[in-house]
PDB file of C-alpha atoms in Angstrom:
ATOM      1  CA  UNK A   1      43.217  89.136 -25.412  1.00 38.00           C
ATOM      2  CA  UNK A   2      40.728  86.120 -25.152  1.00 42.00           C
ATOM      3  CA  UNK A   3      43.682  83.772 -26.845  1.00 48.00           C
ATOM      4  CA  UNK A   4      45.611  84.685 -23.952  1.00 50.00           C
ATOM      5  CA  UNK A   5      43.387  83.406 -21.580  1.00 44.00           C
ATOM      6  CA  UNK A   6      43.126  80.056 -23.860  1.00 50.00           C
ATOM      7  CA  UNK A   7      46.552  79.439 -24.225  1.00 53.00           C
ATOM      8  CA  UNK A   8      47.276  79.289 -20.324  1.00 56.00           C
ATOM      9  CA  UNK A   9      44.172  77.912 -19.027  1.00 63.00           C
ATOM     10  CA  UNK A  10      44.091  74.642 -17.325  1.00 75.00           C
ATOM     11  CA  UNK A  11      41.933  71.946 -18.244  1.00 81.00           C
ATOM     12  CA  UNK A  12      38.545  71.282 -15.875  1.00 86.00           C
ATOM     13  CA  UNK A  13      39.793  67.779 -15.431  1.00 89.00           C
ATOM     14  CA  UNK A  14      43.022  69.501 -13.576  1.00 88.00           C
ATOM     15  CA  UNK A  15      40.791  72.163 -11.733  1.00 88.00           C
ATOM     16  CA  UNK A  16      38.596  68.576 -10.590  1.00 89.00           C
ATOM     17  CA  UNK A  17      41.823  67.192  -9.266  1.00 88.00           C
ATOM     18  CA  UNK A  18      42.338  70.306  -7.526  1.00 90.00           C
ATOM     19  CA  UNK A  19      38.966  70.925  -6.122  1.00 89.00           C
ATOM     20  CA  UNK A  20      39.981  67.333  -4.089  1.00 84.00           C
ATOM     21  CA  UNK A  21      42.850  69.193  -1.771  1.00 88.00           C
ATOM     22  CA  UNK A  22      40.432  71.499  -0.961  1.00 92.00           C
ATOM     23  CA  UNK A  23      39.324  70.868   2.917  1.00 90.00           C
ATOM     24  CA  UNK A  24      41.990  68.359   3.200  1.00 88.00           C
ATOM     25  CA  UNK A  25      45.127  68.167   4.401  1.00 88.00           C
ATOM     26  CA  UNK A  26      48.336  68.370   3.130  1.00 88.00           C
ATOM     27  CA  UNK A  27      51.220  65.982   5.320  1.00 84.00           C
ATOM     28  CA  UNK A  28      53.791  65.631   3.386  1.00 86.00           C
ATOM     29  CA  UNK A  29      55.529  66.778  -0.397  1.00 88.00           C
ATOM     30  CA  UNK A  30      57.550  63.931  -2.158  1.00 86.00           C
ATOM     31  CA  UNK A  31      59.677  64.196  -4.972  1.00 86.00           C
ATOM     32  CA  UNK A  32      62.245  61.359  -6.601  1.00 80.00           C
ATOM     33  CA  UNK A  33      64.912  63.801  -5.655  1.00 82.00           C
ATOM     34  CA  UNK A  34      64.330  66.715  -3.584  1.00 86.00           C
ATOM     35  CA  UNK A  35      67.124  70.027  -3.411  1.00 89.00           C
ATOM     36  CA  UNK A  36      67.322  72.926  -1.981  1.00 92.00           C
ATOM     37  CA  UNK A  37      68.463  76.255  -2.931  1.00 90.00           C
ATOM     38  CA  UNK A  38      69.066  79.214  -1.105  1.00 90.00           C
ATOM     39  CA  UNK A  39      68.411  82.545  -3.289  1.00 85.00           C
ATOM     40  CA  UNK A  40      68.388  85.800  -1.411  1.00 83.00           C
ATOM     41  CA  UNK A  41      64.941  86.057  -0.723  1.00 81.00           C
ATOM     42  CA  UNK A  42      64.863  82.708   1.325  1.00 86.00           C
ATOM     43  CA  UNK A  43      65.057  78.850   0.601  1.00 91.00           C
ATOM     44  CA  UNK A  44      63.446  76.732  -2.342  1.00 91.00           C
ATOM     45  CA  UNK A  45      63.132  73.172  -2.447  1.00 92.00           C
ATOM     46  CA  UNK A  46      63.263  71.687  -6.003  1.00 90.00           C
ATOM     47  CA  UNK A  47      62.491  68.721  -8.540  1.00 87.00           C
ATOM     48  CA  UNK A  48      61.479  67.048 -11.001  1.00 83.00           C
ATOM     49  CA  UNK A  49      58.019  67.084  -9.978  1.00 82.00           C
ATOM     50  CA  UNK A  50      56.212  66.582  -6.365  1.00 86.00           C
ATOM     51  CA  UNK A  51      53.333  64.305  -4.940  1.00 85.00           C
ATOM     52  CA  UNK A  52      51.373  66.481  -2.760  1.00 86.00           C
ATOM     53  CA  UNK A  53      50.562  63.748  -0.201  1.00 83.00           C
ATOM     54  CA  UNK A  54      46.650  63.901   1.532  1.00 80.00           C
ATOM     55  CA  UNK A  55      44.746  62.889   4.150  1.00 69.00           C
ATOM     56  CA  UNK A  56      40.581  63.483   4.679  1.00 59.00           C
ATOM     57  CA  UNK A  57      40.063  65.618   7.825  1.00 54.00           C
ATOM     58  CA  UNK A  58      38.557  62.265   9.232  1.00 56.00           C
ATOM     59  CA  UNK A  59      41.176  59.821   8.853  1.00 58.00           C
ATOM     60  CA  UNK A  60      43.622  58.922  11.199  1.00 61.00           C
ATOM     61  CA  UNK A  61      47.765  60.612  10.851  1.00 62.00           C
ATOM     62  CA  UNK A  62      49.825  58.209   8.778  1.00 57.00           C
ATOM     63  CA  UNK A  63      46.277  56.861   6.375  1.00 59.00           C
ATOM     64  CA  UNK A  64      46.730  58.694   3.103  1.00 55.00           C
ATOM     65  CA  UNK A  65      43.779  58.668   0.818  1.00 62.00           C
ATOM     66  CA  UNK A  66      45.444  59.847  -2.118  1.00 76.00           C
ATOM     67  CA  UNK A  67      48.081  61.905  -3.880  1.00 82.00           C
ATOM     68  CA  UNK A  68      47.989  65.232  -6.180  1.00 87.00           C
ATOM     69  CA  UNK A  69      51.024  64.480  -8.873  1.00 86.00           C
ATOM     70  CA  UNK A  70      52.640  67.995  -9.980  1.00 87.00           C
ATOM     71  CA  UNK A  71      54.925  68.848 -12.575  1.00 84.00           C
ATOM     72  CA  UNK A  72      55.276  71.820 -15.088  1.00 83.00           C
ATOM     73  CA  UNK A  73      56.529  71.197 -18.967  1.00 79.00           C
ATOM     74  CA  UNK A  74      56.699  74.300 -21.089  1.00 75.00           C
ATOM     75  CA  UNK A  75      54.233  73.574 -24.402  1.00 70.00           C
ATOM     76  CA  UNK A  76      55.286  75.542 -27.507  1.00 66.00           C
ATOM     77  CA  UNK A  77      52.433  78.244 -28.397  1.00 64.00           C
ATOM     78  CA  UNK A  78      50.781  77.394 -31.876  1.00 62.00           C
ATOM     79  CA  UNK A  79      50.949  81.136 -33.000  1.00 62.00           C
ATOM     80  CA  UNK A  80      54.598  81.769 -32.650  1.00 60.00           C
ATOM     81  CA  UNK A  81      57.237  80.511 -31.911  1.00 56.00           C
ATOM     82  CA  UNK A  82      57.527  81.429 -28.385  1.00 63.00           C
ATOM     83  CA  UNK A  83      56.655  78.708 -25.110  1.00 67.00           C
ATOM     84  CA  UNK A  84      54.617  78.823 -22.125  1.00 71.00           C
ATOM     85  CA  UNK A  85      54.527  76.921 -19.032  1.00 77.00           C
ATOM     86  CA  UNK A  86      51.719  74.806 -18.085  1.00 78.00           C
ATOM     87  CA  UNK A  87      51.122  72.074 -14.889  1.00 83.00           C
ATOM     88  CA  UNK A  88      50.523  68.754 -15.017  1.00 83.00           C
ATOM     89  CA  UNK A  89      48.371  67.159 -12.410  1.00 87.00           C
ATOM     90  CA  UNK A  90      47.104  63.798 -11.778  1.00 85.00           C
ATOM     91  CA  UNK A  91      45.858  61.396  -8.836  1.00 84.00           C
ATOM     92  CA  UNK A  92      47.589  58.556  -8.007  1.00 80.00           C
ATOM     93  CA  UNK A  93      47.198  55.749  -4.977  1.00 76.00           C
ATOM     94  CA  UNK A  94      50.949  55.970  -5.189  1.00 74.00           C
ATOM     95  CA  UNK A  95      53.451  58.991  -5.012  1.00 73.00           C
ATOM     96  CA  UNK A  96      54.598  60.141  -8.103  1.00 71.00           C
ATOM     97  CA  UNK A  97      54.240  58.793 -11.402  1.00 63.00           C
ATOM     98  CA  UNK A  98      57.590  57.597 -12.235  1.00 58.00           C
ATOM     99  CA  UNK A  99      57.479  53.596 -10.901  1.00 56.00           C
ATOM    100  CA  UNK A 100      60.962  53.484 -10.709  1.00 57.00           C
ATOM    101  CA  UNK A 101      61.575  56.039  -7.714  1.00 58.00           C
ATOM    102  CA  UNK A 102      59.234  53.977  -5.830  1.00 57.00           C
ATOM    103  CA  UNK A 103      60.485  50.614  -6.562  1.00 58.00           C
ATOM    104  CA  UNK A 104      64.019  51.962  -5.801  1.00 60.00           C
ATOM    105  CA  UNK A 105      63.378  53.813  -2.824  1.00 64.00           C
ATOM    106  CA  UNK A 106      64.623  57.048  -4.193  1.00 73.00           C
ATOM    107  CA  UNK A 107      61.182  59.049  -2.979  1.00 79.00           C
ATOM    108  CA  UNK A 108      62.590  62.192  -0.505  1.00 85.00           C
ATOM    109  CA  UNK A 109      59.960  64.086   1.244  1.00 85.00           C
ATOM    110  CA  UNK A 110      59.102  67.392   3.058  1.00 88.00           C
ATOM    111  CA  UNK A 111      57.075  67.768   5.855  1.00 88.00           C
ATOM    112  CA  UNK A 112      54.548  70.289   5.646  1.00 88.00           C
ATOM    113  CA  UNK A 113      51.862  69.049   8.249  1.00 85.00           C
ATOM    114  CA  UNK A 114      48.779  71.458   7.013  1.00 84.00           C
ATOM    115  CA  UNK A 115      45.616  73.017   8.269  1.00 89.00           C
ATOM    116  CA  UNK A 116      42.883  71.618   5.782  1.00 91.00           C
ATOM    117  CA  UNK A 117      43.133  73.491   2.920  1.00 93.00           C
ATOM    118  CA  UNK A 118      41.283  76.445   2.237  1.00 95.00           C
ATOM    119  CA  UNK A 119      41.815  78.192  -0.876  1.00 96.00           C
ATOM    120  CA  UNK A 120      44.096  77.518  -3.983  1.00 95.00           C
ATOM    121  CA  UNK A 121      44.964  80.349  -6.569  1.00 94.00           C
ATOM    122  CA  UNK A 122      46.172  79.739  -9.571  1.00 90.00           C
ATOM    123  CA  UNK A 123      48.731  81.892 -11.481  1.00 87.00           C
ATOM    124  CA  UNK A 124      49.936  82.945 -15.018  1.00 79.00           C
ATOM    125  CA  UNK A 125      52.081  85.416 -16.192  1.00 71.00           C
ATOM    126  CA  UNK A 126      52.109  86.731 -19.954  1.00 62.00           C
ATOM    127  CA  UNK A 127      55.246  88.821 -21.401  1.00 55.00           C
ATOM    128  CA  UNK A 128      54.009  91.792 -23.321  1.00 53.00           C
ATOM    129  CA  UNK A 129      53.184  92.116 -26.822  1.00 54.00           C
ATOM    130  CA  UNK A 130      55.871  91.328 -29.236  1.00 53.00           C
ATOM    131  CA  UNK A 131      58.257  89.511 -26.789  1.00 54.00           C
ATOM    132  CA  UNK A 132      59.347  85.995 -27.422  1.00 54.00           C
ATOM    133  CA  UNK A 133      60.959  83.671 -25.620  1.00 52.00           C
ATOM    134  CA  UNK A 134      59.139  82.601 -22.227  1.00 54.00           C
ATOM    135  CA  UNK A 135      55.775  83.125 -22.570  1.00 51.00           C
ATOM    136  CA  UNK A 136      53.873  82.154 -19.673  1.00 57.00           C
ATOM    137  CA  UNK A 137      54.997  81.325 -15.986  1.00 68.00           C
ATOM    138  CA  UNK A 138      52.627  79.162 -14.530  1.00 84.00           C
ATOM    139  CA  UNK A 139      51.996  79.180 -10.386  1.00 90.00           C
ATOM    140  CA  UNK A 140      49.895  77.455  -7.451  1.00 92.00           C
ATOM    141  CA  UNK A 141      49.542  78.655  -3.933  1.00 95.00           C
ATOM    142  CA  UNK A 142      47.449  76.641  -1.695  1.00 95.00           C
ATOM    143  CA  UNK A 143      46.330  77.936   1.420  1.00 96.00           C
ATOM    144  CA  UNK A 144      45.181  77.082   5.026  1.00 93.00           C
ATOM    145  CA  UNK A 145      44.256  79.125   8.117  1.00 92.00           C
ATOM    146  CA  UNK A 146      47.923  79.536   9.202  1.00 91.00           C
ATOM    147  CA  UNK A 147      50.087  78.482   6.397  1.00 92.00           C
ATOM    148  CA  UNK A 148      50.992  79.294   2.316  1.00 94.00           C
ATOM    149  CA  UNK A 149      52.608  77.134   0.030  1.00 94.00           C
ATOM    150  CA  UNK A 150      53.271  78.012  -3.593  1.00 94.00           C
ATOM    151  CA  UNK A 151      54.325  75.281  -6.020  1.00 92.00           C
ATOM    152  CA  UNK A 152      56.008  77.392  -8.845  1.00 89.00           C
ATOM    153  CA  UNK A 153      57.211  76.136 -12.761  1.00 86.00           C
ATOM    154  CA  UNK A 154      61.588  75.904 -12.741  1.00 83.00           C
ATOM    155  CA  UNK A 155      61.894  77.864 -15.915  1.00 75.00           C
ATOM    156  CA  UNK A 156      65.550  76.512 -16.099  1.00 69.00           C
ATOM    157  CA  UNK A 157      64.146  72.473 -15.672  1.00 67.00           C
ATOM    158  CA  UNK A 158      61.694  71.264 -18.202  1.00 68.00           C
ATOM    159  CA  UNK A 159      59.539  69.276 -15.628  1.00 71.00           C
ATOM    160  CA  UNK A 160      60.638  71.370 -12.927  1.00 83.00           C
ATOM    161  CA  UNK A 161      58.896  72.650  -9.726  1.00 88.00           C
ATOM    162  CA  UNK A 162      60.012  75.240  -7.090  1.00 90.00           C
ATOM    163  CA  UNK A 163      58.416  74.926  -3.496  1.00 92.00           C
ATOM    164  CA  UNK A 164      58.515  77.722  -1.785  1.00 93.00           C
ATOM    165  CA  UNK A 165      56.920  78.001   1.920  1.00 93.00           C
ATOM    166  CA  UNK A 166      57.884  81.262   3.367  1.00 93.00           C
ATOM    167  CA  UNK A 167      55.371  83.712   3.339  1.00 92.00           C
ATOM    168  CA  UNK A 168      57.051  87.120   2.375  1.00 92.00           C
ATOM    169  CA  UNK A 169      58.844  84.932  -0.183  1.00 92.00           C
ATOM    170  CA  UNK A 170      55.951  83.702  -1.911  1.00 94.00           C
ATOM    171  CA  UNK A 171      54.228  87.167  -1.703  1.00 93.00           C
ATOM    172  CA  UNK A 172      57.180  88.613  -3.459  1.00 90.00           C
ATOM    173  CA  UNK A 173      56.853  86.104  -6.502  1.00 88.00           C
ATOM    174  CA  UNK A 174      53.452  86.403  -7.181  1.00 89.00           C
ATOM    175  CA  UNK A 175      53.150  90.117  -7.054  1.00 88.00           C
ATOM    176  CA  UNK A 176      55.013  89.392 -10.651  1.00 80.00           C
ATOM    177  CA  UNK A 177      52.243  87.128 -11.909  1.00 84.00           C
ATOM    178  CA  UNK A 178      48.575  87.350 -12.783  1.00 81.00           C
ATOM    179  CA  UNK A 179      45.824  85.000 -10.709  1.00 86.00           C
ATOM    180  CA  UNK A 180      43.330  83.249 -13.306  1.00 83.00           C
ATOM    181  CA  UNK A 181      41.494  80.530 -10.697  1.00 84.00           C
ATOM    182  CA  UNK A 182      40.788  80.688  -7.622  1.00 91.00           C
ATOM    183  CA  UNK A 183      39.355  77.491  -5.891  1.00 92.00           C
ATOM    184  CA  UNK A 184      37.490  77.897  -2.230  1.00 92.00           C
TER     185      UNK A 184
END
């Protein structure tokens, strides 16, 4: 089981970037195109990928110190011939990585307005033995003291990310997953 674990693990430089949201907070999401989709469990907003925009507890509203880029690509797993899902993230000065949707104006954004950030978990799921195909699902959830959020991989969208922010919603997807980080 220990190639498992180093298939789907993400990379310290990643858990550094993530160690940053940690105590701060979150004001806004941005994407270069943001949708929504209503399943029957409740709403997810969707895209490409999403800046998670921050702000130090200190700072005044509006004065972002930095952004958390997020996106998910599946990688194909060097034993077989099945994929897994892994995240991307990076820190930018600017939202999202693709200069275009900023040059263009083409950034839409969700407000989220968060407590500081307490707590992010980390999640993977593995299919069982023998089963090819989708691999690994790969999922965040960041907490504070009154909200969730989990940032989830679109299987259907290389790239993609689902946002999900209502709480029985989010509990219901990652009862399906296994947690390998947590970050307090």
């Amino acid at each position: 089981m220990q190639g498992e674990v180093d298939i789907v693990r993400i990379s310290e430089e990643q858990v550094k970037i993530l160690r940053n949201v940690l105590g701060e907070r979150i004001y806004f999401l941005y994407s270069d195109k943001l949708q929504v989709e209503l399943l029957d469990e409740g709403y997810v907003f969707w895209a490409n990928g999403f800046a998670i925009a921050l702000s130090t507890i200190n700072q005044p509203p509006g004065k972002f110190r930095t952004y958390i880029n997020i996106s998910a690509d599946y990688r194909t797993c060097p034993k077989d011939a099945s994929t897994y899902y892994e995240f991307d993230v990076n820190v930018s000065g600017a939202p999202l990585w693709q200069e275009g949707a900023l040059q263009f104006g083409k950034l839409s954004s969700l407000k989220v307005f968060s407590d500081p950030i307490l707590m992010i978990e980390i999640y993977q799921n593995t299919n069982k033995s023998g089963e090819k195909g989708r691999l690994h699902d790969c999922a965040m959830v960041f907490y504070s003291q009154t909200k969730k959020y989990l940032l989830q991989a679109r299987q259907e969208l290389v790239g993609g990310i689902n946002i999900i922010l209502d709480d029985t919603f989010i509990e219901s997807q990652i009862s399906q997953l296994k947690r390998r980080y947590t970050l307090v």
